[in-house]
PDB file of C-alpha atoms in Angstrom:
ATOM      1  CA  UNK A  24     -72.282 -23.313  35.359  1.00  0.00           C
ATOM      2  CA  UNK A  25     -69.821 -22.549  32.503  1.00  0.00           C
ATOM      3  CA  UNK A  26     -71.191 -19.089  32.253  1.00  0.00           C
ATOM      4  CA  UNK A  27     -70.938 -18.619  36.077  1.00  0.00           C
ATOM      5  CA  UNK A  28     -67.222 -19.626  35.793  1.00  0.00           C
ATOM      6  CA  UNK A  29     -66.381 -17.242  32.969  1.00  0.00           C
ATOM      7  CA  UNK A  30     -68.310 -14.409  34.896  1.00  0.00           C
ATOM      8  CA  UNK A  31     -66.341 -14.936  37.702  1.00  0.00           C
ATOM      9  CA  UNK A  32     -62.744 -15.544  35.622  1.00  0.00           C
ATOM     10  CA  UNK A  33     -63.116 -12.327  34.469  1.00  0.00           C
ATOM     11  CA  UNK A  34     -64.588 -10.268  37.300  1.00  0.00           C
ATOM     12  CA  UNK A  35     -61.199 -11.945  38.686  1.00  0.00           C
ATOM     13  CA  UNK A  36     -58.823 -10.976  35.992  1.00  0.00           C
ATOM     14  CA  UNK A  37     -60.201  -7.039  35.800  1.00  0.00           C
ATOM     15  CA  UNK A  38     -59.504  -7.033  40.011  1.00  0.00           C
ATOM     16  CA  UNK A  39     -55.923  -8.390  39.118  1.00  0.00           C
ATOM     17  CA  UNK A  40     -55.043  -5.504  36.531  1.00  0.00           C
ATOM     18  CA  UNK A  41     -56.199  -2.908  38.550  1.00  0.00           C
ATOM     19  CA  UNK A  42     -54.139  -4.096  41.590  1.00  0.00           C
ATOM     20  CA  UNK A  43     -51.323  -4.269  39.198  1.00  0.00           C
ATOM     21  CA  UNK A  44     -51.815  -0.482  37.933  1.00  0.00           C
ATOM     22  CA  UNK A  45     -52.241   0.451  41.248  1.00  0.00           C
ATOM     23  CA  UNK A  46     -48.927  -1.165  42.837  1.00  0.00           C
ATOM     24  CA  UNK A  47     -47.013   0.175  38.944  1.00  0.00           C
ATOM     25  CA  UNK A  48     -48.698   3.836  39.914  1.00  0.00           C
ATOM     26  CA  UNK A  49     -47.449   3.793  43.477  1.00  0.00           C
ATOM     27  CA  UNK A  50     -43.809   2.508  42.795  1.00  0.00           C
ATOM     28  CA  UNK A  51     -43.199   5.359  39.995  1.00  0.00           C
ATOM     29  CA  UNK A  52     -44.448   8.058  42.363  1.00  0.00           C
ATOM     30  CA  UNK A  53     -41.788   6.612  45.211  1.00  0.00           C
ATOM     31  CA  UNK A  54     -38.994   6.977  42.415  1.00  0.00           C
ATOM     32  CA  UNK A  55     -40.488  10.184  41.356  1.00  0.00           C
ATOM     33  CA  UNK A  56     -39.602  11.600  44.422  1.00  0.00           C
ATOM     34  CA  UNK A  57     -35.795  10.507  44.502  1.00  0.00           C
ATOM     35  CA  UNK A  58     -34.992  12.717  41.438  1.00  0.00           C
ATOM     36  CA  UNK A  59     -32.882  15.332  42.471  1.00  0.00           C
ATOM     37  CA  UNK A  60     -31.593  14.341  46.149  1.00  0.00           C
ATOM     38  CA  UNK A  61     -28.322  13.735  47.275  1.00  0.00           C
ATOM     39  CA  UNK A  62     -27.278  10.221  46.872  1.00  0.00           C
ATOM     40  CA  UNK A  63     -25.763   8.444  49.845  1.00  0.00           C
ATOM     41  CA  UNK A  64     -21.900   8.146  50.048  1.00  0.00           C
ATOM     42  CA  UNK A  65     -20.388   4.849  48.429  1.00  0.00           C
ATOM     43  CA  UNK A  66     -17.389   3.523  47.272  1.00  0.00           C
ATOM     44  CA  UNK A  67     -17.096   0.120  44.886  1.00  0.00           C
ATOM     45  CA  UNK A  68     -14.068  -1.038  42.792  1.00  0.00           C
ATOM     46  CA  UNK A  69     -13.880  -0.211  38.998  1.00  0.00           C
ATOM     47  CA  UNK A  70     -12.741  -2.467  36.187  1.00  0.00           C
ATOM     48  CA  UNK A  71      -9.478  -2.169  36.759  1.00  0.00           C
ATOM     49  CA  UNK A  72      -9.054  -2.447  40.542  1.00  0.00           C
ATOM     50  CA  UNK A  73      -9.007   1.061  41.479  1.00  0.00           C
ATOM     51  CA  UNK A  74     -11.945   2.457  44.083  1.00  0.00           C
ATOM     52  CA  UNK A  75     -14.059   4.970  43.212  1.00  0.00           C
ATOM     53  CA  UNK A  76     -16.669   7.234  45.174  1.00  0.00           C
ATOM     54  CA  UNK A  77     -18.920   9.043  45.110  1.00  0.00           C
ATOM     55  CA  UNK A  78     -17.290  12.109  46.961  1.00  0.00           C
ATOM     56  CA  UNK A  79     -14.465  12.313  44.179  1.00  0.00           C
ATOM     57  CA  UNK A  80     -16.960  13.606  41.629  1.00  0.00           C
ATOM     58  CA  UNK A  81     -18.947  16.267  44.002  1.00  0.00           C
ATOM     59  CA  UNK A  82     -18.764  19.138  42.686  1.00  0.00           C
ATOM     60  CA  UNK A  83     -16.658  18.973  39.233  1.00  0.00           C
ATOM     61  CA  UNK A  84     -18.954  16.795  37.246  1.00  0.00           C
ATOM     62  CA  UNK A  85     -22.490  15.652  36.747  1.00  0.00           C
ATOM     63  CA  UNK A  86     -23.126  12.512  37.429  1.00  0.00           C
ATOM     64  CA  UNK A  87     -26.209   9.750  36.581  1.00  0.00           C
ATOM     65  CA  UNK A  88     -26.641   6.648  38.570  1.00  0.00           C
ATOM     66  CA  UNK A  89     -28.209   4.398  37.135  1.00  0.00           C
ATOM     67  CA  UNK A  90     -28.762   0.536  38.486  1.00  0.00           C
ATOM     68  CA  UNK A  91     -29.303  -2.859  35.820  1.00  0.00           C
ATOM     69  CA  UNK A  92     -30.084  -5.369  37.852  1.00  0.00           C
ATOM     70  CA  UNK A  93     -28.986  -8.780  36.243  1.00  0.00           C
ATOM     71  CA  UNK A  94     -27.670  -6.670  33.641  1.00  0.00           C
ATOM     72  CA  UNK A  95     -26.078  -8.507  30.749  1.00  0.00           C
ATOM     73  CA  UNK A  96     -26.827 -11.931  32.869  1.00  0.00           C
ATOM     74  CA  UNK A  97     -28.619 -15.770  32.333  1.00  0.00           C
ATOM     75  CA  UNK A  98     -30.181 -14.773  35.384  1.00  0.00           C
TER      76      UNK A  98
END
């Protein structure tokens, strides 16, 4: 019996890592394909007050989005 449980703990634990790969492998092909297109039109307040978006910076300067979620947070 304990050898029937292990058997099966670790036929289960293989199926759960390749799920996992497989769900990692889809999600970077998804965000593969956003590299390089337009991103939509926003606007969100800076540190000091002062709105900023998007559409100021078309055209004069490069610029990187990037997104932290629960950056520098407890959470």
């Amino acid at each position: 019996m304990k050898k029937l449980l292990t058997k099966v703990f670790l036929a289960m634990s293989l199926c759960g890592f390749l799920m996992s790969n497989t769900v990692s492998l889809n999600a970077n092909t998804q965000q593969a394909e956003l590299v390089g297109q337009a991103a939509a039109a926003f606007k969100l307040p800076s540190h000091i007050g002062v709105d900023i978006s998007l559409e100021q910076y078309v055209g004069k300067k490069t610029v990187v989005l990037a997104f932290y979620p629960k950056n520098f947070t407890g959470g």
